[in-house]
Short mmCIF file of C-alpha atoms and ligand atoms in Angstrom, two decimals:
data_model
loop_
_atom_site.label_atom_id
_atom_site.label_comp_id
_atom_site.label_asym_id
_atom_site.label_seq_id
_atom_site.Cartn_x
_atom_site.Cartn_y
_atom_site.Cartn_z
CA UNK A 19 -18.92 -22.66 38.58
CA UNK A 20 -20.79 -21.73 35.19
CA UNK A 21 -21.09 -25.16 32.98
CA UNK A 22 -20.30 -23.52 29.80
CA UNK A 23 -17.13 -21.73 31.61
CA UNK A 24 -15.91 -24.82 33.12
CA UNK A 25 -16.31 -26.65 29.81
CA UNK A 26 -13.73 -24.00 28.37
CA UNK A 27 -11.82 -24.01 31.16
CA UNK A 28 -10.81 -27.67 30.65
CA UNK A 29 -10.35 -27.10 26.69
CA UNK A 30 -13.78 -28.03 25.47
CA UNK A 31 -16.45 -26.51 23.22
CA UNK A 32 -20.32 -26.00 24.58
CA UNK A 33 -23.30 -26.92 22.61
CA UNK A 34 -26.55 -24.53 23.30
CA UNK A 35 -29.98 -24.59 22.46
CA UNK A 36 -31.90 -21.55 21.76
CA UNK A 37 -36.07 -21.28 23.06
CA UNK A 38 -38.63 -19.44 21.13
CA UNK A 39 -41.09 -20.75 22.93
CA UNK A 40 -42.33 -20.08 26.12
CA UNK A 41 -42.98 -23.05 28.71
CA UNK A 42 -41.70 -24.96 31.02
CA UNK A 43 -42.41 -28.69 29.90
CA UNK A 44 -39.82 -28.01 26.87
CA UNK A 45 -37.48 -26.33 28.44
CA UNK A 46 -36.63 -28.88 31.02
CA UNK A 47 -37.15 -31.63 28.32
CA UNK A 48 -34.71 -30.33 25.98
CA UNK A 49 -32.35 -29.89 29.35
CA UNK A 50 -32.64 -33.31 30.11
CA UNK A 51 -31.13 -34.39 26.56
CA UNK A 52 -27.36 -32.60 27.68
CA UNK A 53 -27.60 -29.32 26.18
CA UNK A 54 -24.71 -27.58 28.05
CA UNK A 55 -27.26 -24.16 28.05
CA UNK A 56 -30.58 -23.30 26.68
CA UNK A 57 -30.76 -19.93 25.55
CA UNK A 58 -34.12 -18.01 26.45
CA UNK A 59 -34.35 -15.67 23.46
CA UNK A 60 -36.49 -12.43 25.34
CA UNK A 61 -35.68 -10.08 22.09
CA UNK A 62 -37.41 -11.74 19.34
CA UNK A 63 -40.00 -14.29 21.65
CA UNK A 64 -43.45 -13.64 23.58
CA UNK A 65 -41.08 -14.75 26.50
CA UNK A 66 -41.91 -12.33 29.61
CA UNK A 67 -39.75 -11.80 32.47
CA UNK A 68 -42.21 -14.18 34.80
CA UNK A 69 -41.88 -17.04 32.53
CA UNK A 70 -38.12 -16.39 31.13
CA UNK A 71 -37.49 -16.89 35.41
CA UNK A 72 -40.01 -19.99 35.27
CA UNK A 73 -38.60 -21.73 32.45
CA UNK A 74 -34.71 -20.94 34.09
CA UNK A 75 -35.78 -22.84 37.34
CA UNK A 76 -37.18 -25.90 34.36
CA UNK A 77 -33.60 -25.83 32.67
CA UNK A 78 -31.30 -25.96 35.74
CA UNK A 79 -33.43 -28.82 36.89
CA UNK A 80 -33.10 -30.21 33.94
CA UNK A 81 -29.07 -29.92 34.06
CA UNK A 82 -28.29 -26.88 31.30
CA UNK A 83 -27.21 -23.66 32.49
CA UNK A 84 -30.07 -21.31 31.94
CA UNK A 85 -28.97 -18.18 29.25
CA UNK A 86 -30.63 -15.48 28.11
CA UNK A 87 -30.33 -13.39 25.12
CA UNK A 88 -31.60 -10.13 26.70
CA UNK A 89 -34.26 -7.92 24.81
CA UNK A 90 -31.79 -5.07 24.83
CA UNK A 91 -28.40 -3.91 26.47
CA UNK A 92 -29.96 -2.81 29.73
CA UNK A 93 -28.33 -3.11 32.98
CA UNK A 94 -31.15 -2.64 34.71
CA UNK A 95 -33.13 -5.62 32.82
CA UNK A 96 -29.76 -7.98 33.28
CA UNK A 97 -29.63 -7.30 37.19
CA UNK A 98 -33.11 -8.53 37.31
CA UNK A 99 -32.28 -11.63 35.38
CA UNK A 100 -29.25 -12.65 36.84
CA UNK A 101 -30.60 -12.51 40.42
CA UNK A 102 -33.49 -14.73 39.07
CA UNK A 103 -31.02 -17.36 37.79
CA UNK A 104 -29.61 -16.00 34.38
CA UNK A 105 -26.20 -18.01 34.18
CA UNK A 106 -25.57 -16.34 30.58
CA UNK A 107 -25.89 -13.16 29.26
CA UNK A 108 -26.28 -12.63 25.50
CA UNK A 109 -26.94 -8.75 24.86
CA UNK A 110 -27.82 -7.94 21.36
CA UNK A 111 -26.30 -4.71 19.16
CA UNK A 112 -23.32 -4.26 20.76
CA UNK A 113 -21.66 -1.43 18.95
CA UNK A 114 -18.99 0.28 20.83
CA UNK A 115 -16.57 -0.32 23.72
CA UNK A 116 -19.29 1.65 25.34
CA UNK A 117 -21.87 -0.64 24.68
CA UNK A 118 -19.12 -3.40 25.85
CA UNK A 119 -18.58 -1.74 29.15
CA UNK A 120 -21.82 -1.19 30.18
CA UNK A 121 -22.70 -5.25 29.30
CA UNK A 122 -20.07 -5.90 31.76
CA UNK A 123 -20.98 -3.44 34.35
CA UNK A 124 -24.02 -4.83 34.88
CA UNK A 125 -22.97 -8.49 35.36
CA UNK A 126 -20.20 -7.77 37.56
CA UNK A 127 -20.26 -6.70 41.52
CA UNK A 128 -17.64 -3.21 42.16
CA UNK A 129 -15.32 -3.06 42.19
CA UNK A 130 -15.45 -4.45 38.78
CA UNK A 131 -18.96 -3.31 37.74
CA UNK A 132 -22.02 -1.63 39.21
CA UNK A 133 -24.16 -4.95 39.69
CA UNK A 134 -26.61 -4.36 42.52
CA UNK A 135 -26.59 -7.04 45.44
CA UNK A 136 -29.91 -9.06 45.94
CA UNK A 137 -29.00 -12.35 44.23
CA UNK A 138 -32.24 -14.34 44.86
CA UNK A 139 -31.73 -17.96 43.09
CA UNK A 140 -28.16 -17.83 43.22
CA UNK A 141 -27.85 -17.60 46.97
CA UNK A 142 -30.02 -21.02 47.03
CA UNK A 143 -27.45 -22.46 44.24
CA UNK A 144 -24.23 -21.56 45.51
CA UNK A 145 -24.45 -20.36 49.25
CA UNK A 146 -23.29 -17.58 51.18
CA UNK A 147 -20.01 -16.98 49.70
CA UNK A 148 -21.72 -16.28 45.98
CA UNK A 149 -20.28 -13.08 46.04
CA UNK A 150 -17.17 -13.88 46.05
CA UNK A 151 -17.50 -15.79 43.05
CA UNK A 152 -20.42 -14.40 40.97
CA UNK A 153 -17.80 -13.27 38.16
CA UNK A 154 -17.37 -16.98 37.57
CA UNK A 155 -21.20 -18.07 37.50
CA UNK A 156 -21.69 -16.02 35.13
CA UNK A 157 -21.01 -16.09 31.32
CA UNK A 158 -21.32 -12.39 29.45
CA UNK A 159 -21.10 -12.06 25.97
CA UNK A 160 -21.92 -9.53 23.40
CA UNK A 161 -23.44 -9.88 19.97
CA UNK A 162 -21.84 -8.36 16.72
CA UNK A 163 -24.33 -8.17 14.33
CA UNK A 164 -24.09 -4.35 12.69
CA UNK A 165 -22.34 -2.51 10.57
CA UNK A 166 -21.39 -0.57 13.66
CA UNK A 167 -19.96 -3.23 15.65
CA UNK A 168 -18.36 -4.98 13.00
CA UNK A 169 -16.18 -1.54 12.69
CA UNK A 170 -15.44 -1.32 16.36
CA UNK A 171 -15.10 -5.02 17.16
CA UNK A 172 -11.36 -4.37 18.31
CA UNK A 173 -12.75 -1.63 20.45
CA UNK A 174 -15.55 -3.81 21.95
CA UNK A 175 -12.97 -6.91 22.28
CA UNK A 176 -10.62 -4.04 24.37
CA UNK A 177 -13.25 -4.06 27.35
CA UNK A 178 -12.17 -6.24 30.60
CA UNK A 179 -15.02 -8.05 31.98
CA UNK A 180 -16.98 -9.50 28.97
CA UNK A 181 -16.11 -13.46 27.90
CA UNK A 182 -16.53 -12.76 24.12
CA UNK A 183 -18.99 -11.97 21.07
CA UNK A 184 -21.92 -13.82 19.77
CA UNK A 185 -22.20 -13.50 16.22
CA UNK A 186 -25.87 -13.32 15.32
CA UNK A 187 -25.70 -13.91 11.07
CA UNK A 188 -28.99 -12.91 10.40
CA UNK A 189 -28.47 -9.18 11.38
CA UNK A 190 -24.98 -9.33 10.64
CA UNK A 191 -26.29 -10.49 7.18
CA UNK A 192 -28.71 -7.91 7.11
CA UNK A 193 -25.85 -4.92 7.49
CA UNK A 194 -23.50 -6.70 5.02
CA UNK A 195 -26.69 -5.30 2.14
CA UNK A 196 -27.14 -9.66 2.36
CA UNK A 197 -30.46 -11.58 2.79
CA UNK A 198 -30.50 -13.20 6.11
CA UNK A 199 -31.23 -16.81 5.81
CA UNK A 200 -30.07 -20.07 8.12
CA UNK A 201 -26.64 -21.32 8.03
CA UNK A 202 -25.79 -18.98 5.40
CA UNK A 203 -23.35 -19.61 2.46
CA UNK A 204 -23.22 -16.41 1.34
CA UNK A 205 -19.79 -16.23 1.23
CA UNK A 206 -19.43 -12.46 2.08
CA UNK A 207 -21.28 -13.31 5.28
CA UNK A 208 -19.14 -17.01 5.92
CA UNK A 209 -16.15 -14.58 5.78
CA UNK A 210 -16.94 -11.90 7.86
CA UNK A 211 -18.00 -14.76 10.20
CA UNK A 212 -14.70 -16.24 10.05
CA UNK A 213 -12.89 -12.56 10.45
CA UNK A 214 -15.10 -12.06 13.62
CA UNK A 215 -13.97 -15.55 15.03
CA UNK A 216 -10.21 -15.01 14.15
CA UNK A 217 -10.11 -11.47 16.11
CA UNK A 218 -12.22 -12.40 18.64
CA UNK A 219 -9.78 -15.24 19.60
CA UNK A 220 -6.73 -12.79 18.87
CA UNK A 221 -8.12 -11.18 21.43
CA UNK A 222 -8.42 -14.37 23.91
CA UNK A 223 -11.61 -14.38 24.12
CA UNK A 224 -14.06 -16.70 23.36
CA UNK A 225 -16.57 -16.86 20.38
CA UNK A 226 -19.83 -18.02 19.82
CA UNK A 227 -22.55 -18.24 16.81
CA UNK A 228 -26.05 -18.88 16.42
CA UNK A 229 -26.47 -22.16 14.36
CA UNK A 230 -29.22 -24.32 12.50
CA UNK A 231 -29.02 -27.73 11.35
CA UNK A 232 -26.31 -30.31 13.50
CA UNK A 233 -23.79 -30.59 10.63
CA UNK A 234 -23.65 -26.82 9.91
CA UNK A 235 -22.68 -26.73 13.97
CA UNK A 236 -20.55 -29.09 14.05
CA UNK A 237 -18.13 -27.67 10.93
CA UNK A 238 -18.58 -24.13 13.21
CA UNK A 239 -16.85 -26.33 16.23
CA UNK A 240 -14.80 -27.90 14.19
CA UNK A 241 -13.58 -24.25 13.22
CA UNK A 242 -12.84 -23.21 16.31
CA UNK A 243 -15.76 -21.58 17.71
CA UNK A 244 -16.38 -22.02 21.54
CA UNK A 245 -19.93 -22.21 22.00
CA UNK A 246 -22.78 -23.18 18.82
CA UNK A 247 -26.57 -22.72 19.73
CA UNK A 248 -28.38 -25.19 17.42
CA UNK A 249 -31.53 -24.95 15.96
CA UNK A 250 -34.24 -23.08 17.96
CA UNK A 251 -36.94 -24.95 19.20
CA UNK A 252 -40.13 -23.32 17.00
CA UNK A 253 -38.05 -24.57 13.80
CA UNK A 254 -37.61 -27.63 15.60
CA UNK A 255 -41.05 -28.24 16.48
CA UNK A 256 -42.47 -26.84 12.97
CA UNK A 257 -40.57 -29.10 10.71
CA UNK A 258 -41.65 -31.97 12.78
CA UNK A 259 -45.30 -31.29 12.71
CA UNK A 260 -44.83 -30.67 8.93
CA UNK A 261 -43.52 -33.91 8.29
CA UNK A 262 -45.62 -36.04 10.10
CA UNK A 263 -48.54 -34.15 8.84
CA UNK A 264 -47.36 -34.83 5.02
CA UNK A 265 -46.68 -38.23 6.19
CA UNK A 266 -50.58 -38.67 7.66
CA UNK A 267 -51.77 -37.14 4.28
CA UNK A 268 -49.28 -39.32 2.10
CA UNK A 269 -47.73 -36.34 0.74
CA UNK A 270 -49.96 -33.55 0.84
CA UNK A 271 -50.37 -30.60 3.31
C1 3PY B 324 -29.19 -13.06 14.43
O1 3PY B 324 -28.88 -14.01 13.68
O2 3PY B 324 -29.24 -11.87 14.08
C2 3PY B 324 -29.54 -13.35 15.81
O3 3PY B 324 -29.72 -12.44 16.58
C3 3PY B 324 -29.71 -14.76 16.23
O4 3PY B 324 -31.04 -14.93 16.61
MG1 MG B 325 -29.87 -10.56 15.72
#
């Protein structure tokens, strides 16, 4: 079973991680430290599909379940991952119940979707009867973050087969007429980031967001969100090398 899913399952909350970068030495480092998933990010990364399968092998080694946030909402791209060892599918732009349907046709076998059979990695993880239970390895959810799918989020919650939205709040910034910017206060966006998390779990599903700092994350869990990604690892690794190189120059940079 799907970390992050059995983690809900029993009542909990997941913490993520979310990779810029691309390498293998991080990934299964930052695994290591009891991330519940580590988020691959292939739409705004140099991450290629060779690596992105690369670094999935370094995270499930590592003990995280291995996500991606897919370049676009394309089945065909999704197959590919998930036979490779995707456990988590984050599709960005998801606008309509169309948009919904087709996220969840591609993760699911028929009859409940159109998923093509030739499930490399996940054979080797869970053995000949993965069929049977690939709906439950796997963890789909869609990302509101336009002015489109902010008006059809009841439409794209209506859609069988997806676990819930994603709210990315730099976009969703972005179509509010706001300036995108980390753990925003901007309290038109904090709102329409609460609305999204109160329909989503009208709906019963489950609700995510894309986070920064630790305490901004943990006020999102203590909210009621499901599933937080904290703060990706290029910030991480920037802010670092800043300070130690202010610290080395007593001050200046
Ligand atoms: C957003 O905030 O728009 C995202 O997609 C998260 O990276
Ligand atoms: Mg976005």
């Amino acid at each position: 079973m799907n970390k992050v899913r059995s983690i809900w399952e029993s009542g909990g909350k997941a913490v993520g991680g979310w990779l810029q970068m691309t390498g293998v030495l991080h990934a299964e480092a930052m695994a290591r430290l009891g991330y519940d998933a580590l988020v691959i990010d292939m739409q705004h990364s140099g991450t290629e599909f060779d690596s992105a399968v690369a670094m999935m092998i370094a995270i499930e080694n590592g003990g995280a379940e291995p996500f991606v946030r897919v370049r676009w909402n394309n089945p065909d791209e999704i197959g590919k991952l998930a036979d490779l060892g995707a456990y988590g599918i984050i599709a960005p732009m998801i606008e309509s119940a169309d948009d919904a349907r087709r996220l969840a046709s591609a993760v699911h076998y028929p009859p409940r979707g159109a998923r093509s059979f030739g499930p490399r990695r996940p054979l080797m993880r869970y053995g000949n009867d993965y069929f049977g239970r690939a709906s439950d390895t796997i963890v789909s959810m869609a990302m509101i973050e336009t002015e489109r799918g902010l008006a059809n989020l009841d439409d794209v919650l209506s859609v069988e087969g997806i676990d819930g939205i994603f709210i990315g709040p730099a976009d969703l910034a972005v179509a509010l007429g706001r300036a995108p910017k980390p753990d925003s206060d901007d309290p038109v966006v904090v709102d329409a980031v609460r609305m999204i998390r109160e329909r989503v779990h009208a709906a019963g599903k489950r609700v995510g967001v894309f986070c920064g700092a630790g305490p901004f994350a943990r006020a999102k869990l203590a909210e009621g969100f499901d599933f937080v990604t904290l703060t990706p690892d290029l910030a991480m690794l920037t802010a670092s090398a800043r300070r130690v190189l202010e610290e080395a120059r007593g001050g200046e940079t």
